């Protein structure tokens, strides 16, 4: 006899792994983020560097996708992509975006909002040259976000650019880095009975961060 199907509405999880309080958290959100990111890496959670990127088009329709963080410092959060993609076009029209990390196994979420700008050509070149050869060819082969007839288009493009550039493909002019400069961070730690811990950091005019607890 088949088992009854569990309703999605009945799925439950009790969050009890850790806590987040004002006394134990960092005053600087970047340091708090670094601590949590390093803990996610040490815990070997799947793809701890994966983050959701949300952008908004000129028609005010939002869209999200997963990208990989490639760097972070006091200037902001950095990733690399195709400038001609949907996200690239949307960022060109509206440079504000949001990022989210979800480390399920640690019952943690980090949300980051701010303005986005392109990194320098030199920074994009430096990172591009560290990528595996197949990835560098792929940056030329994929007309990201455009309609294509089938996978054969990508395979043919990869063969064409592989033959053209051999082992030294240059960085495509339509490919490079973005940096989000945060003005708002939120750190969420799951807690029992849905009374989660949620701290928000808001950038003040003088450059300091205002740390506040939000109701979950």
XYZ file of N, CA and C in Angstrom:
648
model
N 0.846 -1.189 0.000
C 0.000 0.000 0.000
C 0.885 1.243 0.000
N 0.576 2.171 -0.863
C 1.391 3.379 -0.960
C 1.189 4.266 0.258
N 2.246 4.981 0.610
C 2.180 5.888 1.743
C 1.416 7.157 1.359
N 0.657 7.727 2.280
C -0.050 8.972 1.965
C 0.933 10.094 1.668
N 0.585 10.921 0.725
C 1.435 12.043 0.345
C 1.403 13.117 1.420
N 2.599 13.567 1.839
C 2.682 14.603 2.857
C 2.389 15.963 2.236
N 1.498 16.703 2.836
C 1.179 18.039 2.357
C 2.370 18.966 2.569
N 2.622 19.803 1.594
C 3.704 20.779 1.737
C 3.475 21.645 2.962
N 2.218 21.991 3.217
C 1.901 22.841 4.361
C 2.238 22.176 5.689
N 2.391 20.854 5.681
C 2.687 20.129 6.917
C 4.174 19.952 7.175
N 5.016 20.374 6.236
C 6.455 20.256 6.437
C 6.892 21.200 7.556
N 7.625 20.674 8.502
C 8.040 21.459 9.654
C 9.507 21.181 9.979
N 10.168 22.198 10.554
C 11.542 22.032 11.038
C 11.688 22.883 12.287
N 12.298 22.323 13.307
C 12.580 23.084 14.520
C 14.031 23.545 14.466
N 14.243 24.846 14.555
C 15.589 25.416 14.451
C 16.193 25.533 15.852
N 17.260 24.775 16.097
C 17.802 24.728 17.454
C 19.330 24.658 17.489
N 20.005 24.980 16.405
C 21.453 24.774 16.341
C 22.246 25.851 17.081
N 21.798 27.101 17.000
C 22.628 28.188 17.536
C 21.750 29.378 17.878
N 22.413 30.453 18.317
C 21.701 31.694 18.615
C 22.541 32.863 18.138
N 21.900 34.025 18.015
C 22.587 35.246 17.590
C 22.085 36.373 18.472
N 22.979 36.924 19.274
C 22.561 38.033 20.124
C 23.517 39.210 19.975
N 23.081 40.347 20.480
C 23.838 41.575 20.297
C 25.205 41.503 20.961
N 25.285 40.878 22.124
C 26.557 40.832 22.859
C 27.607 39.972 22.157
N 27.159 38.902 21.486
C 28.096 37.967 20.866
C 28.345 38.260 19.397
N 27.601 39.188 18.807
C 27.773 39.495 17.385
C 28.790 40.616 17.203
N 29.327 40.713 15.981
C 30.310 41.741 15.651
C 29.612 43.094 15.452
N 30.282 44.174 15.845
C 29.739 45.513 15.618
C 29.802 45.895 14.146
N 30.754 45.316 13.424
C 30.921 45.568 11.992
C 30.281 44.406 11.226
N 29.282 44.671 10.389
C 28.609 43.568 9.699
C 29.523 42.774 8.772
N 30.535 43.407 8.198
C 31.456 42.675 7.336
C 32.205 41.611 8.139
N 32.586 41.937 9.373
C 33.266 40.963 10.218
C 32.314 39.840 10.627
N 31.050 40.191 10.866
C 30.070 39.163 11.187
C 29.850 38.238 10.000
N 29.793 38.824 8.804
C 29.646 38.022 7.587
C 30.846 37.110 7.391
N 32.041 37.634 7.568
C 33.241 36.817 7.400
C 33.243 35.654 8.386
N 32.846 35.911 9.616
C 32.797 34.843 10.617
C 31.836 33.737 10.183
N 30.639 34.132 9.754
C 29.645 33.135 9.351
C 30.054 32.411 8.079
N 30.640 33.124 7.125
C 31.077 32.483 5.888
C 32.165 31.453 6.180
N 33.128 31.808 7.003
C 34.195 30.871 7.336
C 33.650 29.659 8.096
N 32.650 29.873 8.948
C 32.034 28.759 9.652
C 31.276 27.857 8.677
N 30.647 28.445 7.658
C 29.951 27.643 6.641
C 30.945 26.821 5.838
N 32.095 27.412 5.512
C 33.129 26.682 4.777
C 33.679 25.551 5.632
N 33.955 25.848 6.897
C 34.505 24.832 7.800
C 33.519 23.687 8.021
N 32.228 24.002 8.001
C 31.201 22.974 8.194
C 30.952 22.164 6.928
N 31.605 22.556 5.829
C 31.477 21.871 4.541
C 30.025 21.808 4.065
N 29.302 22.921 4.248
C 27.955 22.979 3.686
C 28.081 23.044 2.172
N 27.103 22.553 1.424
C 27.193 22.585 -0.040
C 27.260 24.019 -0.567
N 28.258 24.291 -1.379
C 28.434 25.587 -2.031
C 28.188 26.768 -1.081
N 29.011 26.925 -0.080
C 28.832 28.042 0.853
C 29.012 29.402 0.198
N 29.618 29.423 -0.987
C 29.850 30.670 -1.718
C 28.708 31.045 -2.652
N 27.639 30.257 -2.685
C 26.513 30.545 -3.571
C 25.588 31.574 -2.935
N 25.171 32.546 -3.725
C 24.276 33.587 -3.206
C 23.221 33.918 -4.260
N 22.044 34.261 -3.788
C 20.972 34.715 -4.668
C 21.159 36.196 -4.932
N 21.099 36.577 -6.189
C 21.195 37.980 -6.592
C 19.837 38.425 -7.122
N 19.271 39.463 -6.525
C 17.983 40.005 -6.959
C 18.189 41.375 -7.597
N 17.618 41.547 -8.787
C 17.663 42.820 -9.495
C 16.248 43.194 -9.907
N 16.073 44.447 -10.310
C 14.754 44.929 -10.720
C 14.883 45.620 -12.070
N 14.019 45.219 -13.007
C 14.050 45.780 -14.356
C 13.338 47.130 -14.399
N 13.417 47.796 -15.554
C 12.790 49.105 -15.721
C 11.270 49.036 -15.611
N 10.692 47.841 -15.863
C 9.248 47.678 -15.701
C 8.871 47.289 -14.279
N 9.850 47.358 -13.360
C 9.681 47.093 -11.931
C 9.443 45.623 -11.607
N 9.687 44.728 -12.570
C 9.579 43.302 -12.298
C 10.910 42.799 -11.738
N 10.903 42.194 -10.547
C 12.141 41.664 -9.972
C 12.495 40.315 -10.571
N 13.763 39.960 -10.505
C 14.212 38.641 -10.938
C 15.378 38.222 -10.050
N 15.529 36.908 -9.880
C 16.612 36.386 -9.055
C 17.355 35.296 -9.805
N 18.591 35.045 -9.388
C 19.401 33.953 -9.912
C 20.524 33.693 -8.909
N 21.158 32.536 -9.027
C 22.269 32.198 -8.146
C 23.589 32.571 -8.822
N 24.428 33.287 -8.101
C 25.785 33.594 -8.561
C 26.749 33.213 -7.426
N 28.039 33.253 -7.709
C 29.040 32.862 -6.714
C 29.860 34.071 -6.279
N 29.967 34.265 -4.976
C 30.807 35.339 -4.468
C 32.266 35.023 -4.794
N 32.998 36.028 -5.243
C 34.406 35.830 -5.574
C 35.339 36.703 -4.754
N 34.774 37.549 -3.917
C 35.604 38.372 -3.061
C 34.751 39.268 -2.192
N 35.326 39.710 -1.069
C 34.638 40.659 -0.198
C 35.686 41.407 0.611
N 35.447 42.686 0.810
C 36.290 43.517 1.654
C 35.475 44.752 2.014
N 36.142 45.760 2.534
C 35.417 46.958 2.973
C 34.736 47.681 1.806
N 35.133 47.379 0.577
C 34.487 47.999 -0.584
C 33.177 47.330 -0.950
N 33.002 46.049 -0.606
C 31.761 45.375 -0.907
C 31.936 43.920 -1.292
N 30.885 43.369 -1.899
C 30.805 41.962 -2.292
C 30.969 41.877 -3.805
N 31.857 40.982 -4.277
C 32.201 40.924 -5.699
C 31.810 39.584 -6.321
N 31.275 39.660 -7.564
C 31.038 38.470 -8.383
C 31.304 38.844 -9.833
N 31.361 37.830 -10.711
C 31.680 38.048 -12.122
C 30.617 37.375 -12.989
N 30.336 38.007 -14.140
C 29.276 37.483 -14.995
C 29.332 38.150 -16.368
N 28.330 37.837 -17.179
C 28.182 38.428 -18.506
C 27.434 39.750 -18.376
N 28.043 40.841 -18.836
C 27.407 42.153 -18.728
C 26.157 42.274 -19.609
N 26.071 41.440 -20.654
C 24.929 41.504 -21.558
C 23.772 40.606 -21.133
N 23.918 39.898 -20.021
C 22.864 39.018 -19.527
C 21.699 39.848 -18.995
N 20.624 39.162 -18.629
C 19.476 39.882 -18.088
C 19.866 40.678 -16.852
N 20.629 40.071 -15.934
C 21.022 40.791 -14.723
C 21.889 41.989 -15.060
N 22.751 41.830 -16.082
C 23.590 42.937 -16.484
C 22.779 44.096 -17.044
N 21.788 43.780 -17.865
C 20.933 44.823 -18.427
C 20.122 45.507 -17.333
N 19.642 44.712 -16.381
C 18.845 45.305 -15.309
C 19.701 46.180 -14.392
N 20.918 45.754 -14.117
C 21.806 46.573 -13.292
C 22.219 47.863 -14.008
N 22.295 47.808 -15.328
C 22.629 49.014 -16.085
C 21.516 50.050 -15.956
N 20.272 49.587 -15.852
C 19.141 50.510 -15.734
C 18.804 50.872 -14.311
N 19.113 49.981 -13.375
C 18.822 50.211 -11.957
C 19.935 49.565 -11.150
N 20.898 50.339 -10.648
C 22.094 49.753 -10.036
C 21.911 49.260 -8.613
N 20.691 49.232 -8.114
C 20.458 48.722 -6.759
C 20.090 47.248 -6.817
N 20.626 46.472 -5.867
C 20.394 45.031 -5.879
C 20.430 44.492 -4.459
N 20.055 43.219 -4.337
C 20.087 42.532 -3.044
C 20.724 41.167 -3.229
N 21.444 40.722 -2.206
C 22.077 39.416 -2.181
C 21.544 38.627 -0.989
N 21.511 37.316 -1.119
C 21.123 36.472 0.010
C 21.922 35.182 0.019
N 22.500 34.874 1.176
C 23.138 33.587 1.427
C 22.210 32.779 2.319
N 22.025 31.496 1.991
C 21.205 30.618 2.822
C 22.012 29.360 3.113
N 22.520 29.281 4.323
C 23.279 28.119 4.759
C 22.335 27.229 5.554
N 21.641 26.355 4.837
C 20.547 25.567 5.404
C 21.006 24.755 6.597
N 22.144 24.081 6.459
C 22.617 23.188 7.510
C 22.933 23.933 8.809
N 23.290 25.201 8.696
C 23.592 26.008 9.881
C 22.392 26.824 10.338
N 21.286 26.710 9.605
C 20.050 27.447 9.922
C 20.311 28.947 9.953
N 21.022 29.430 8.906
C 21.411 30.834 8.856
C 21.106 31.440 7.494
N 20.747 32.718 7.522
C 20.539 33.501 6.306
C 21.228 34.851 6.488
N 21.882 35.319 5.432
C 22.433 36.676 5.406
C 21.836 37.399 4.212
N 21.269 38.571 4.446
C 20.708 39.404 3.382
C 21.503 40.703 3.311
N 21.819 41.127 2.084
C 22.658 42.310 1.876
C 22.028 43.163 0.782
N 21.905 44.461 1.022
C 21.353 45.376 0.027
C 22.326 46.528 -0.196
N 22.304 47.079 -1.420
C 23.153 48.221 -1.698
C 23.204 48.561 -3.173
N 24.106 49.466 -3.499
C 24.279 49.902 -4.886
C 25.395 49.081 -5.528
N 25.268 48.833 -6.825
C 26.200 47.972 -7.551
C 26.940 48.787 -8.608
N 28.226 48.498 -8.764
C 29.026 49.105 -9.824
C 29.949 48.046 -10.408
N 30.422 48.284 -11.617
C 31.387 47.376 -12.225
C 32.750 47.550 -11.560
N 33.480 46.464 -11.445
C 34.856 46.561 -10.962
C 35.728 47.049 -12.116
N 36.971 47.375 -11.844
C 37.866 47.874 -12.892
C 38.183 46.770 -13.899
N 38.558 47.188 -15.102
C 38.961 46.234 -16.136
C 40.155 45.410 -15.667
N 41.057 46.038 -14.919
C 42.241 45.329 -14.431
C 41.842 44.218 -13.450
N 40.876 44.499 -12.599
C 40.419 43.482 -11.641
C 39.714 42.340 -12.365
N 38.903 42.696 -13.373
C 38.226 41.653 -14.148
C 39.232 40.800 -14.907
N 40.247 41.434 -15.490
C 41.287 40.680 -16.215
C 42.011 39.715 -15.272
N 42.353 40.213 -14.102
C 43.119 39.390 -13.154
C 42.324 38.161 -12.751
N 41.026 38.336 -12.473
C 40.243 37.165 -12.097
C 40.016 36.245 -13.290
N 39.712 36.808 -14.448
C 39.437 35.989 -15.631
C 40.605 35.055 -15.927
N 41.818 35.545 -15.759
C 43.001 34.746 -16.083
C 43.266 33.624 -15.086
N 42.551 33.630 -13.953
C 42.692 32.530 -12.990
C 41.682 31.412 -13.261
N 40.742 31.631 -14.148
C 39.694 30.644 -14.391
C 40.225 29.482 -15.225
N 39.625 28.289 -15.064
C 40.014 27.175 -15.933
C 39.790 27.527 -17.400
N 40.554 26.894 -18.282
C 40.470 27.199 -19.706
C 39.049 27.015 -20.231
N 38.381 25.939 -19.848
C 37.024 25.695 -20.339
C 36.083 26.823 -19.937
N 36.264 27.368 -18.743
C 35.409 28.459 -18.283
C 35.694 29.741 -19.064
N 36.951 29.969 -19.400
C 37.288 31.162 -20.187
C 36.719 31.055 -21.596
N 36.785 29.871 -22.190
C 36.165 29.668 -23.508
C 34.656 29.804 -23.402
N 34.084 29.287 -22.301
C 32.641 29.368 -22.111
C 32.135 30.790 -22.036
N 32.945 31.698 -21.525
C 32.531 33.097 -21.459
C 32.335 33.684 -22.856
N 33.087 33.183 -23.825
C 32.912 33.588 -25.223
C 31.773 32.823 -25.890
N 31.609 31.555 -25.529
C 30.683 30.669 -26.243
C 29.222 30.919 -25.917
N 28.911 31.414 -24.711
C 27.520 31.538 -24.289
C 26.993 32.960 -24.412
N 26.025 33.196 -25.289
C 25.348 34.502 -25.352
C 24.284 34.552 -24.242
N 24.736 34.706 -23.031
C 23.899 34.493 -21.851
C 22.574 35.254 -21.913
N 21.504 34.552 -21.576
C 20.121 35.055 -21.517
C 19.462 35.202 -22.883
N 20.187 34.933 -23.970
C 19.585 34.990 -25.297
C 18.977 33.632 -25.663
N 17.939 33.660 -26.511
C 17.334 32.428 -27.009
C 18.286 31.778 -28.015
N 18.509 30.447 -27.856
C 19.335 29.716 -28.812
C 18.560 28.492 -29.299
N 18.961 27.967 -30.454
C 18.221 26.867 -31.078
C 18.384 25.558 -30.326
N 19.490 25.384 -29.617
C 19.737 24.137 -28.902
C 21.130 24.141 -28.325
N 21.450 23.078 -27.572
C 22.768 22.992 -26.945
C 23.886 22.954 -27.975
N 23.559 22.488 -29.178
C 24.570 22.434 -30.224
C 25.184 23.784 -30.526
N 24.417 24.855 -30.313
C 24.942 26.204 -30.530
C 26.114 26.461 -29.584
N 25.952 26.082 -28.325
C 27.015 26.294 -27.338
C 28.245 25.451 -27.659
N 28.005 24.192 -28.037
C 29.111 23.297 -28.368
C 29.892 23.831 -29.568
N 29.154 24.275 -30.592
C 29.798 24.811 -31.790
C 30.574 26.084 -31.465
N 29.986 26.952 -30.648
C 30.675 28.189 -30.268
C 31.943 27.895 -29.471
N 31.850 26.926 -28.569
C 33.024 26.576 -27.775
C 34.147 26.045 -28.664
N 33.785 25.229 -29.649
C 34.794 24.709 -30.573
C 35.415 25.840 -31.389
N 34.572 26.765 -31.840
C 35.061 27.887 -32.654
C 36.043 28.749 -31.878
N 35.652 29.139 -30.658
C 36.524 30.025 -29.890
C 37.725 29.280 -29.317
N 37.571 27.980 -29.066
C 38.715 27.197 -28.637
C 39.784 27.146 -29.715
N 39.344 26.972 -30.976
C 40.284 26.939 -32.093
C 40.900 28.316 -32.344
N 40.110 29.348 -32.091
C 40.585 30.706 -32.349
C 41.625 31.156 -31.322
N 41.350 30.880 -30.037
C 42.198 31.418 -28.978
C 43.191 30.396 -28.417
N 42.995 29.122 -28.689
C 43.855 28.061 -28.175
C 43.939 28.136 -26.653
N 45.119 28.317 -26.101
C 45.277 28.308 -24.652
C 45.245 29.692 -24.015
N 45.041 30.740 -24.831
C 45.128 32.099 -24.300
C 43.910 32.946 -24.667
N 42.710 32.534 -24.304
C 41.552 33.378 -24.616
C 41.578 34.656 -23.775
N 41.425 35.817 -24.384
C 41.367 37.057 -23.615
C 39.995 37.207 -22.954
N 39.892 38.107 -22.041
C 38.591 38.362 -21.427
C 37.664 39.024 -22.437
N 36.452 38.483 -22.615
C 35.509 39.130 -23.533
C 35.138 40.524 -23.033
N 34.906 41.467 -23.919
C 34.537 42.817 -23.479
C 33.191 42.854 -22.768
N 32.368 41.822 -22.972
C 31.050 41.791 -22.340
C 31.054 41.008 -21.031
N 32.208 40.697 -20.498
C 32.302 39.855 -19.293
C 33.195 40.545 -18.266
N 32.744 40.530 -17.006
C 33.558 41.149 -15.973
C 32.874 41.123 -14.625
N 33.391 41.922 -13.699
C 32.931 41.866 -12.325
C 32.003 42.994 -11.939
N 31.216 42.695 -10.909
C 30.372 43.688 -10.244
C 30.734 43.694 -8.761
N 30.509 44.827 -8.140
C 30.695 44.928 -6.693
C 29.480 45.622 -6.078
N 28.852 44.963 -5.112
C 27.758 45.582 -4.372
C 28.318 46.207 -3.108
N 28.069 47.502 -2.948
C 28.515 48.226 -1.748
C 27.354 48.257 -0.761
N 27.435 47.497 0.324
C 26.279 47.360 1.226
C 25.956 48.642 1.993
N 24.662 48.879 2.146
C 24.197 49.891 3.088
C 23.199 49.293 4.081
N 22.896 48.001 3.895
C 21.979 47.313 4.796
C 22.320 45.828 4.822
N 22.517 45.285 6.018
C 22.762 43.852 6.212
C 21.714 43.309 7.165
N 21.323 42.054 6.966
C 20.506 41.358 7.951
C 21.075 39.957 8.170
N 21.168 39.578 9.432
C 21.644 38.249 9.814
C 20.516 37.539 10.548
N 20.175 36.359 10.059
C 19.048 35.584 10.601
C 19.553 34.240 11.081
N 19.265 33.935 12.333
C 19.608 32.637 12.908
C 18.324 31.962 13.363
N 18.049 30.785 12.821
C 16.847 30.059 13.213
C 16.852 29.708 14.691
N 15.693 29.855 15.335
C 15.546 29.513 16.744
C 14.260 28.721 16.952
N 14.166 28.105 18.073
C 13.023 27.265 18.403
C 11.729 28.083 18.487
N 10.611 27.455 18.172
C 9.269 28.049 18.261
C 9.086 29.242 17.318
N 9.907 29.290 16.282
C 9.845 30.366 15.292
C 10.189 31.748 15.876
N 10.806 31.764 17.048
C 11.261 33.021 17.651
C 12.717 33.234 17.248
N 12.917 33.446 15.952
C 14.260 33.501 15.385
C 14.995 34.768 15.813
N 16.318 34.700 15.754
C 17.158 35.878 15.980
C 17.384 36.581 14.649
N 17.221 37.897 14.656
C 17.338 38.671 13.413
C 17.941 40.039 13.741
N 19.166 40.258 13.281
C 19.853 41.521 13.505
C 20.029 42.261 12.185
N 19.703 43.557 12.223
C 19.867 44.407 11.037
C 20.937 45.456 11.312
N 21.812 45.661 10.320
C 22.830 46.707 10.364
C 22.529 47.713 9.263
N 22.388 48.987 9.636
C 22.076 50.040 8.672
C 23.201 51.067 8.674
N 23.706 51.387 7.490
C 24.806 52.346 7.372
C 24.320 53.754 7.692
N 25.055 54.436 8.571
C 24.718 55.804 8.952
C 25.548 56.812 8.154
N 25.158 58.065 8.203
C 25.830 59.103 7.402
C 27.312 59.203 7.707
N 27.701 59.020 8.940
C 29.110 59.138 9.307
C 29.935 57.906 9.007
N 29.299 56.858 8.492
C 30.022 55.641 8.159
C 29.918 54.544 9.199
N 29.297 54.856 10.350
C 29.099 53.831 11.369
C 27.879 52.978 11.021
N 27.765 51.850 11.704
C 26.643 50.938 11.489
C 25.734 50.926 12.703
N 24.441 51.098 12.447
C 23.424 50.984 13.487
C 22.935 49.543 13.525
N 23.130 48.871 14.665
C 22.711 47.476 14.823
C 21.412 47.434 15.618
N 20.397 46.770 15.051
C 19.087 46.689 15.687
C 18.561 45.272 15.583
N 17.779 44.866 16.576
C 17.098 43.572 16.529
C 15.719 43.762 15.914
N 15.383 42.899 14.959
C 14.072 42.916 14.334
C 13.273 41.712 14.804
N 11.970 41.898 14.940
C 11.109 40.756 15.238
C 11.133 39.822 14.032
N 11.119 38.515 14.290
C 11.197 37.570 13.178
C 9.904 37.475 12.391
